[in-house]
Amino acid sequence: MPFKKSALVVAVASSAIVAGCHITGEIIKAQGQAQGKHGPVVVETTFKDGRITKIDVLQQKENKVLAAAVFKNVKQNIIDKNSVDVDGISGATFTSNALKHAVANSVKAAGVTLVAASAVGGKQQAAQPTDYTYDVVVIGAGGAGFSAGLEAMEQGASAVIIEKMPIIGGNSLISGGEMNVAGSWVQKNMGITDSKALFMEDTLKGGDYKGDPEMVRAMVDNAVDASEWLRDYVQVEFYPNQLFQFGGHSVKRAIIPKGHTGAEVIGKFAKKAESVGLPVHTDTKAERLLRDKHGRVVGVEAMKNGHKVTYHANKGVVIATGGFSANIAMRKKFNPELDSRYGTTGHAGGTGDGIVMAEKIHADTKNMQYIQTYPICNPETGAIELIADARFFGAILINQQGNRFVEELQRRDVISNGILSQPGSYAYVLWNKAIDDVAGTVDMHQDEFADLNSRGLMFKVDTLKEAAEKFNIPLENLEKTIADVNRYAASGKDEAFHHRAGLVNLAKGPYWIVKATPSVHHTMGGLATDPRTHVLDTKGKVIPGLYAAGEVTGLTHGTNRLGGNAYTDIIVFGRIAGIQAASGK
Ligand code: ADP
């Protein structure tokens, strides 16, 4: 064996897949590897006397912000407990498990038997404070919460953000981060003419005119300033010459953060918070709003590590807890259709806590029944399958029988319902190289392909026969469907489902085929607020000391939120909430 035994290290023969086992004196180092969400996670673990002394992550391509929490907290817990039997990070389960398995494999490779942490003095938890006092207490560390906390501090107030999850960012982190702005510097760079009036009309129309015009006006009027604040103060990098035009928008108006991800925005928020001394208390769940005898909200009762912690707020409390996509009971209460057949594209913390807490002190809610689904999502994780955006370029939808069943460019809700009424309540998205040459989604989302492929949910194949075999689809039906599509592509007329953009010839491979189901994407309803972000009670009166911003609120989007409007909403109203709460008015 290439290493020496010490008194506490028991060497065993290792069959681990891992290479790179060395020793210097009694220090043993070994590598281990496991599959993460976006490729392998490789670690090198250092052992001394049966104890893990250090873990170096040598390779990983996980989501930047999620991974930061895993590679800090889970790693530290493994070292403290001297065991891989530690809790993962909720919301980053895949990455947590990959780290634990990689370390376990390195233990095997080293041939080390880990001793119990207590035998070598595992770390004791420091006593935790039970009371804090700030001018402004913000609940939720998503885009709205960070905007509120930072602006409150800019006003000279002291502020804190409390976050129930071990990781920051909420849905703002896992979104694409695109933000609609009429009159942005990017539109100017690209020579695009737009107006606030047009942005407002698009937003109201997109929500079937059920959105509140005053809220929409406030969002639209403050969008340019909010985007420049993100760029200049928070230092978010946006592409200078690229814009998205989401469905329902008359022009290209969504600015795009670097990497097309909310991780750029949340990562920069976290940096800014650190640099201005805005504390973010994670693993801290707000449970109750505290009021004084006049009914003013003066604090929050929260739970951390099973203990009660009280946050006193001199000036105000901002609720920025996001939506309720992950709360099936709440979804069903307002829309019985949206039961457990639907996953969510959102994170696990989106359970509507802010709505529940505020309702207990008589806050009003609006539009709770308007819940948006996204049709093409990963059947196992609920996440949007971005790679299947090839649908916007001609990819078709088929069911288990190999038949089309809906127009592929229909509204999200129509496609979702169509999929749920197919056998097994799922569908496949199928496209070929001719489509990919234009869409480019396969190259853009290679990590996603690797993940879906490893789960047996997506394949690249050369022929239709292989595609049919991979998913047990009757080949005869599939061939007939493709022959029909090719005929409609040639004539320019989709006789079956009236594809509005015209179909594309699918005669030639290679092909990509991916299984998909709908997920709940965004909850439009929530707390009733005025445009200054005051939370209103059921009589329409301001609840003093209480403010709300972001997906937890219910008046901006009407029946249906347009793509790219979530970020505009959370940044604009998050900032207003911070300023307003700091004033106490
Ligand atoms: P928004 O887009 O409105 O900012 P996000 O979903 O991005 O919403 O962020 C909301 C954040 O609030 C999430 O990180 C979520 O975990 C957090 N949160 C939700 N409920 C609570 C709670 N009870 N206590 C503390 N944080 C909460």
XYZ file of C-alpha atoms and ligand atoms in Angstrom:
612
model
C 0.000 0.000 0.000
C 1.323 3.490 -0.750
C 0.512 4.875 2.693
C 1.496 4.252 6.279
C -0.907 3.324 9.097
C -1.034 5.539 12.178
C -2.488 4.549 15.536
C -5.974 5.799 14.656
C -6.004 5.216 10.941
C -7.115 1.817 9.803
C -6.181 1.178 6.222
C -8.513 -0.918 4.109
C -8.181 -1.974 0.507
C -10.006 0.560 -1.629
C -11.891 -0.014 -4.853
C -12.913 3.638 -5.147
C -12.956 5.154 -8.603
C -10.640 7.813 -7.392
C -7.010 8.346 -8.101
C -4.367 10.404 -6.361
C -3.768 8.820 -2.972
C -0.634 10.128 -1.157
C 0.831 10.511 2.293
C 3.332 12.780 3.983
C 4.149 11.445 7.423
C 0.845 10.884 9.143
C -1.015 13.236 6.848
C -3.014 11.421 4.207
C -4.541 13.083 1.179
C -7.007 11.480 -1.222
C -9.309 12.587 -3.971
C -12.951 11.691 -4.398
C -15.493 12.470 -7.045
C -19.288 12.473 -7.446
C -21.808 13.761 -9.950
C -23.102 17.279 -9.204
C -25.970 19.064 -10.891
C -23.674 20.433 -13.584
C -20.932 17.816 -13.922
C -18.466 16.170 -11.560
C -17.543 17.552 -8.158
C -13.981 16.579 -7.292
C -12.499 17.058 -3.827
C -9.188 16.429 -2.160
C -9.518 15.554 1.488
C -6.716 15.746 4.038
C -6.785 13.320 7.005
C -4.795 13.164 10.183
C -5.272 10.592 12.932
C -8.626 9.413 11.634
C -9.886 12.939 11.304
C -10.725 15.104 8.293
C -8.654 18.250 8.652
C -9.265 19.892 5.293
C -11.418 19.537 2.172
C -10.350 21.251 -1.028
C -12.869 21.411 -3.849
C -10.752 20.902 -6.946
C -13.439 20.934 -9.596
C -17.117 21.886 -9.783
C -19.446 23.759 -12.102
C -22.441 24.241 -9.797
C -24.624 27.367 -9.565
C -22.281 30.031 -8.124
C -24.447 31.235 -5.258
C -25.969 27.872 -4.286
C -22.562 26.233 -4.423
C -20.989 28.891 -2.223
C -23.266 27.903 0.648
C -22.693 24.179 0.149
C -18.946 24.440 -0.183
C -18.769 26.607 2.932
C -21.413 25.317 5.363
C -21.752 21.641 4.418
C -17.989 21.356 4.079
C -17.459 22.898 7.506
C -20.084 20.607 9.037
C -18.365 17.547 7.586
C -15.081 18.695 9.113
C -16.662 19.600 12.472
C -18.558 16.319 12.738
C -15.806 14.306 11.073
C -18.531 12.573 9.127
C -20.345 12.839 5.823
C -23.560 12.138 7.686
C -24.518 15.814 7.901
C -27.549 17.749 6.684
C -27.426 19.057 3.134
C -28.570 22.523 2.207
C -32.232 22.693 1.430
C -32.623 24.162 -2.046
C -29.193 22.847 -3.038
C -29.737 19.158 -2.327
C -28.082 17.910 -5.497
C -24.879 19.883 -4.899
C -24.871 18.993 -1.173
C -25.163 15.293 -1.954
C -22.440 15.529 -4.576
C -20.067 17.059 -2.015
C -20.927 14.420 0.602
C -20.475 11.560 -1.872
C -17.231 12.995 -3.200
C -15.835 13.236 0.334
C -17.109 9.716 1.131
C -15.277 8.451 -1.939
C -12.109 10.204 -0.831
C -12.425 8.502 2.560
C -12.654 5.163 0.780
C -9.729 6.012 -1.459
C -7.594 6.958 1.545
C -8.576 3.776 3.326
C -9.230 5.826 6.444
C -11.712 4.939 9.161
C -13.089 8.164 10.573
C -13.171 8.394 14.356
C -16.162 9.957 16.132
C -15.940 13.751 16.289
C -16.422 13.710 20.085
C -13.279 11.591 20.431
C -11.229 14.367 18.884
C -13.179 17.359 20.216
C -15.941 18.290 17.753
C -16.849 21.993 17.676
C -19.411 23.253 20.175
C -22.108 25.635 18.985
C -21.703 29.195 20.287
C -24.652 30.549 22.287
C -26.984 32.514 20.040
C -28.448 35.945 20.890
C -32.188 36.016 21.557
C -32.833 39.689 20.767
C -31.743 42.167 18.116
C -32.797 45.753 17.478
C -32.580 47.528 14.096
C -34.428 50.431 12.503
C -35.627 48.228 9.644
C -36.116 44.467 9.658
C -36.461 42.892 6.219
C -37.875 39.379 5.901
C -36.489 37.459 2.917
C -33.130 37.641 1.120
C -34.345 37.653 -2.490
C -34.154 40.547 -4.940
C -36.871 42.566 -3.176
C -35.342 42.015 0.281
C -31.825 43.017 -0.732
C -33.135 46.123 -2.511
C -35.072 47.121 0.602
C -32.208 46.449 3.026
C -29.634 48.355 0.980
C -31.907 51.356 0.413
C -32.836 51.497 4.101
C -29.133 51.719 4.925
C -28.607 54.393 2.270
C -31.160 56.463 4.214
C -28.964 56.178 7.289
C -31.097 53.536 8.991
C -29.715 50.362 10.524
C -31.130 47.260 8.852
C -31.000 43.476 8.846
C -32.287 40.832 6.455
C -33.522 37.571 7.929
C -33.724 34.565 5.631
C -35.252 31.224 6.533
C -33.182 29.164 4.139
C -29.506 28.383 4.599
C -28.890 30.051 1.246
C -29.820 33.496 0.033
C -31.539 34.455 -3.200
C -34.940 32.716 -3.304
C -36.463 32.604 -6.762
C -34.515 35.719 -7.726
C -31.388 33.554 -7.692
C -32.612 30.791 -9.966
C -34.383 33.024 -12.438
C -32.740 34.249 -15.638
C -32.564 37.700 -14.043
C -33.862 39.566 -17.105
C -35.548 42.875 -16.265
C -37.878 44.965 -18.423
C -37.062 48.647 -18.680
C -38.521 51.144 -21.161
C -35.804 53.661 -22.026
C -32.733 51.728 -20.821
C -29.180 52.495 -21.925
C -29.214 49.160 -23.774
C -32.257 50.153 -25.824
C -30.407 53.377 -26.652
C -27.285 51.432 -27.648
C -29.413 49.248 -29.911
C -31.479 52.099 -31.367
C -34.785 50.712 -30.040
C -37.649 53.138 -29.511
C -39.866 52.450 -26.534
C -42.049 54.395 -24.124
C -43.337 54.102 -20.592
C -46.884 54.272 -21.954
C -46.256 51.259 -24.198
C -44.601 49.281 -21.380
C -47.562 50.074 -19.144
C -50.111 49.073 -21.788
C -48.276 45.792 -22.534
C -48.174 44.938 -18.822
C -51.829 45.713 -18.191
C -52.952 43.876 -21.328
C -50.748 40.862 -20.495
C -52.590 40.591 -17.165
C -56.030 40.845 -18.793
C -56.366 44.378 -17.324
C -56.657 42.954 -13.801
C -53.415 44.581 -12.627
C -53.709 47.806 -10.632
C -52.832 50.730 -12.956
C -51.248 52.769 -10.134
C -48.925 49.908 -9.190
C -48.029 49.312 -12.824
C -47.393 53.015 -13.332
C -45.051 53.112 -10.316
C -43.189 50.069 -11.649
C -42.829 51.467 -15.157
C -41.905 55.006 -13.999
C -39.124 53.791 -11.704
C -37.700 51.068 -13.942
C -34.907 53.110 -15.570
C -33.695 54.409 -12.229
C -33.844 50.900 -10.698
C -31.853 49.369 -13.549
C -29.169 52.081 -13.321
C -29.012 51.601 -9.543
C -28.401 47.899 -10.103
C -25.724 48.664 -12.679
C -23.939 51.526 -10.884
C -24.506 50.987 -7.175
C -24.865 47.212 -6.910
C -22.402 46.732 -9.786
C -24.447 44.141 -11.653
C -23.024 43.523 -15.114
C -25.557 43.629 -17.945
C -24.938 42.872 -21.605
C -24.628 46.273 -23.304
C -25.998 45.258 -26.709
C -28.447 42.463 -26.076
C -32.107 42.460 -25.022
C -34.858 39.868 -24.630
C -38.359 40.326 -25.974
C -40.587 38.130 -23.860
C -44.140 37.213 -24.900
C -46.603 40.101 -24.635
C -44.001 42.865 -24.976
C -44.218 45.088 -28.062
C -40.456 45.676 -28.258
C -37.213 44.220 -26.948
C -36.917 45.716 -23.471
C -35.492 43.162 -21.021
C -31.908 43.877 -19.985
C -29.882 40.703 -19.396
C -27.421 40.156 -16.533
C -24.109 38.479 -17.265
C -24.544 34.753 -17.796
C -28.346 35.102 -18.217
C -28.796 34.337 -14.549
C -30.103 35.837 -11.328
C -26.916 34.496 -9.717
C -25.110 37.544 -11.145
C -27.588 39.872 -9.425
C -27.814 38.022 -6.105
C -24.047 37.472 -6.011
C -23.509 41.229 -6.398
C -26.223 42.015 -3.834
C -24.460 39.796 -1.313
C -21.145 41.540 -1.999
C -22.701 44.973 -1.645
C -24.462 43.984 1.587
C -21.149 42.831 2.994
C -19.366 45.993 1.958
C -21.938 48.332 3.542
C -22.349 46.182 6.653
C -25.906 44.989 6.013
C -26.177 41.714 7.960
C -28.034 38.755 6.458
C -29.103 36.195 9.053
C -29.717 32.909 7.244
C -31.478 29.850 8.733
C -33.741 32.349 10.484
C -37.441 31.878 9.860
C -39.827 34.748 10.570
C -42.959 33.373 12.178
C -44.917 36.227 13.687
C -45.268 39.976 13.281
C -45.156 41.869 16.586
C -47.344 44.912 17.232
C -47.450 47.555 19.946
C -50.632 48.543 21.713
C -51.533 51.000 18.947
C -51.387 48.275 16.325
C -48.092 49.438 14.807
C -45.791 46.640 13.600
C -42.660 46.860 15.749
C -40.834 43.628 15.129
C -40.672 40.021 14.088
C -40.504 36.819 16.044
C -38.281 34.283 14.313
C -36.851 30.806 14.876
C -33.185 29.922 14.504
C -31.784 26.480 15.300
C -34.987 25.641 17.177
C -34.739 28.761 19.373
C -36.884 31.878 19.406
C -35.189 35.113 18.344
C -36.888 38.516 18.528
C -36.062 41.258 16.036
C -37.223 44.692 17.223
C -37.818 47.236 14.464
C -37.620 50.923 15.458
C -38.991 52.126 12.136
C -40.550 49.325 10.110
C -40.740 45.738 8.908
C -40.529 44.862 5.209
C -42.076 41.591 4.047
C -40.149 40.309 1.008
C -40.810 36.600 1.380
C -41.683 35.815 -2.259
C -44.604 33.763 -3.555
C -46.296 30.480 -2.660
C -45.534 28.230 -5.644
C -44.025 25.578 -3.352
C -47.054 25.446 -1.039
C -49.391 22.876 -2.586
C -52.182 23.316 -0.003
C -52.220 27.081 -0.520
C -52.164 26.680 -4.303
C -55.058 24.247 -4.171
C -57.065 26.511 -1.888
C -57.082 29.197 -4.575
C -56.922 27.021 -7.685
C -57.917 23.370 -7.081
C -56.438 22.385 -10.475
C -52.901 23.079 -9.235
C -52.511 20.025 -7.042
C -49.531 17.731 -6.505
C -49.443 16.815 -10.194
C -47.551 20.069 -10.572
C -44.020 20.624 -9.294
C -42.632 24.116 -9.067
C -39.974 25.942 -11.021
C -39.337 27.867 -7.838
C -37.258 27.177 -4.737
C -38.478 25.206 -1.730
C -38.809 28.310 0.471
C -41.627 29.823 -1.603
C -44.387 28.796 0.780
C -46.313 32.062 1.229
C -45.171 32.677 4.838
C -45.366 36.450 4.513
C -48.982 36.247 3.392
C -49.919 33.984 6.304
C -48.123 36.179 8.879
C -49.677 39.395 7.586
C -53.164 37.912 7.303
C -52.984 37.131 11.027
C -52.894 40.887 11.646
C -55.739 41.481 9.177
C -53.787 42.327 6.045
C -55.799 42.049 2.843
C -54.844 39.876 -0.133
C -55.667 40.270 -3.817
C -55.704 38.058 -6.915
C -54.717 34.881 -5.064
C -56.393 32.699 -7.695
C -54.030 33.835 -10.445
C -51.222 31.307 -10.516
C -48.978 30.904 -13.530
C -47.685 27.558 -14.770
C -44.749 26.925 -17.059
C -45.440 23.984 -19.387
C -42.006 22.552 -20.158
C -40.229 21.485 -16.984
C -38.093 18.676 -15.613
C -40.482 15.937 -14.392
C -38.154 15.109 -11.485
C -37.018 18.511 -10.216
C -39.755 20.813 -11.553
C -37.110 23.165 -13.002
C -37.731 24.866 -16.354
C -36.069 22.977 -19.207
C -34.311 25.906 -20.833
C -32.796 23.615 -23.455
C -36.319 22.949 -24.760
C -36.702 26.633 -25.673
C -36.034 25.127 -29.114
C -39.859 25.087 -29.044
C -39.805 28.783 -29.971
C -37.921 27.810 -33.121
C -40.021 24.850 -34.324
C -39.550 21.944 -31.872
C -42.758 19.924 -31.613
C -44.640 18.484 -28.659
C -45.759 14.855 -28.761
C -47.367 12.511 -26.281
C -46.475 8.929 -25.315
C -48.311 7.736 -28.437
C -46.075 9.868 -30.656
C -48.923 12.237 -31.572
C -49.014 16.031 -31.422
C -51.814 17.382 -29.239
C -51.498 21.190 -29.023
C -50.095 24.148 -30.896
C -46.552 24.483 -29.580
C -46.742 28.298 -29.323
C -50.015 28.443 -27.416
C -50.318 30.293 -24.070
C -48.484 28.646 -21.188
C -51.704 27.592 -19.423
C -53.203 26.011 -22.559
C -50.094 23.897 -23.195
C -49.876 22.927 -19.508
C -53.470 21.705 -19.471
C -52.911 19.925 -22.781
C -49.939 18.030 -21.349
C -51.789 17.082 -18.183
C -54.580 15.509 -20.198
C -52.192 13.194 -22.089
C -51.545 9.614 -20.919
C -49.173 9.807 -17.952
C -49.599 13.623 -17.831
C -46.302 14.289 -19.582
C -45.063 15.096 -23.074
C -41.888 15.040 -25.133
C -40.265 17.946 -26.933
C -38.581 16.842 -30.150
C -36.364 18.773 -32.549
C -33.572 18.237 -35.029
C -30.297 19.847 -36.039
C -31.990 22.183 -38.536
C -33.879 23.720 -35.611
C -30.909 23.697 -33.258
C -28.783 25.513 -35.841
C -31.130 28.474 -35.382
C -32.155 28.065 -31.721
C -28.700 27.229 -30.353
C -30.136 25.980 -27.068
C -28.191 22.700 -27.014
C -24.872 24.506 -26.953
C -26.119 27.173 -24.547
C -27.369 24.594 -22.027
C -24.832 21.763 -22.188
C -24.916 21.315 -18.408
C -28.660 20.903 -18.493
C -28.343 18.286 -21.221
C -25.796 16.363 -19.126
C -28.120 16.433 -16.121
C -31.263 15.427 -18.058
C -29.333 12.767 -19.922
C -27.949 11.270 -16.707
C -31.525 11.033 -15.414
C -32.693 9.258 -18.585
C -34.965 12.198 -19.442
C -33.197 13.462 -22.564
C -31.299 11.926 -25.450
C -29.523 12.931 -28.604
C -30.187 10.312 -31.310
C -29.474 9.927 -35.007
C -32.808 8.527 -36.119
C -36.490 8.656 -35.257
C -36.316 4.903 -34.641
C -33.795 5.455 -31.859
C -35.873 8.290 -30.395
C -38.908 6.008 -30.325
C -36.905 3.203 -28.710
C -35.454 5.432 -25.978
C -38.924 6.298 -24.693
C -40.979 3.344 -25.904
C -43.020 5.463 -28.325
C -44.788 3.524 -31.137
C -42.501 4.173 -34.130
C -45.301 4.001 -36.689
C -47.156 6.873 -35.004
C -44.040 8.945 -34.612
C -43.138 8.499 -38.278
C -46.635 9.507 -39.314
C -46.500 12.600 -37.069
C -43.174 13.636 -38.573
C -44.428 13.026 -42.126
C -47.402 15.288 -41.385
C -45.142 17.962 -39.861
C -42.915 17.861 -42.934
C -45.942 18.263 -45.176
C -47.204 21.241 -43.110
C -43.689 22.730 -43.129
C -43.636 22.530 -46.947
C -47.109 24.011 -47.400
C -46.631 26.616 -44.665
C -49.959 25.567 -43.192
C -50.226 23.425 -40.063
C -53.581 21.759 -40.732
C -53.591 19.984 -37.378
C -52.826 22.718 -34.804
C -52.249 25.928 -36.768
C -48.700 26.576 -35.580
C -48.505 30.366 -35.766
C -44.849 30.617 -36.787
C -44.937 27.721 -39.265
C -43.393 24.299 -38.692
C -39.887 23.179 -39.690
C -38.962 20.079 -41.707
C -37.914 17.288 -39.352
C -36.832 14.700 -41.946
C -33.140 14.828 -41.089
C -31.417 14.002 -37.800
C -29.705 14.122 -35.466
C -32.588 14.670 -33.044
C -32.975 15.737 -29.437
C -35.899 14.463 -27.402
C -36.732 15.453 -23.837
C -39.517 14.479 -21.477
C -41.445 17.364 -19.869
C -44.231 18.193 -17.438
C -45.725 21.550 -16.336
C -44.711 23.262 -13.081
C -46.096 26.155 -11.085
C -43.997 29.188 -11.976
C -45.267 32.385 -10.383
C -48.011 33.412 -8.002
C -49.476 36.717 -9.126
C -51.648 37.217 -6.034
C -50.566 38.308 -2.585
C -50.685 41.155 -0.088
C -52.619 44.304 -0.930
C -50.268 47.287 -0.986
C -50.309 50.873 -2.188
C -47.617 52.157 -4.564
C -45.570 53.330 -1.508
C -45.522 49.623 -0.448
C -47.655 50.100 2.670
C -49.545 46.908 3.447
C -53.289 47.508 3.558
C -55.769 45.847 5.877
C -59.106 44.354 4.884
C -60.710 47.789 5.292
C -58.202 49.340 2.893
C -56.292 51.144 5.684
C -52.492 51.244 5.983
C -51.097 48.901 8.655
C -48.547 51.216 10.325
C -44.940 50.001 10.297
C -45.561 47.261 7.726
C -44.310 47.306 4.121
C -44.168 44.622 1.413
C -42.472 44.188 -1.952
C -41.916 41.545 -4.603
C -43.747 38.313 -5.357
C -45.446 38.391 -1.942
C -47.588 41.307 -3.147
C -50.665 40.879 -5.291
C -51.600 43.917 -7.337
C -49.115 44.465 -10.140
C -49.467 41.623 -12.603
C -53.193 40.887 -12.816
C -54.021 37.431 -14.150
C -50.648 36.816 -15.726
C -47.129 38.146 -15.168
C -45.214 38.877 -18.345
C -41.690 37.495 -18.678
C -39.070 39.922 -17.376
C -41.540 41.880 -15.227
C -40.728 40.045 -11.979
C -37.297 41.626 -11.685
C -38.626 45.094 -12.487
C -41.295 44.619 -9.824
C -38.963 43.356 -7.087
C -36.212 45.936 -7.568
C -38.509 48.941 -7.970
C -40.791 48.131 -5.044
C -38.013 46.653 -2.904
C -36.181 49.983 -3.092
C -39.335 51.969 -2.328
C -40.065 49.701 0.660
C -36.566 50.236 2.078
C -36.785 54.017 1.754
C -40.320 54.131 3.097
C -39.586 51.812 6.047
C -36.499 53.833 6.982
C -38.714 56.922 7.187
C -41.151 55.060 9.417
C -44.004 56.721 7.521
P -38.739 38.143 -4.491
O -38.537 37.802 -5.938
O -40.053 38.731 -4.213
O -37.579 38.909 -3.917
P -37.644 35.595 -3.721
O -38.305 34.287 -3.882
O -36.520 35.903 -4.615
O -38.765 36.718 -3.759
O -37.085 35.742 -2.237
C -37.888 35.562 -1.103
C -37.009 35.053 0.029
O -37.746 35.072 1.249
C -36.560 33.616 -0.177
O -35.180 33.521 -0.074
C -37.276 32.860 0.946
O -36.570 31.736 1.422
C -37.412 33.925 2.002
N -38.466 33.630 2.989
C -39.690 33.108 2.755
N -40.374 32.946 3.900
C -39.566 33.387 4.899
C -39.685 33.470 6.320
N -40.773 33.040 6.951
N -38.642 33.967 7.037
C -37.513 34.383 6.413
N -37.335 34.310 5.080
C -38.341 33.834 4.331
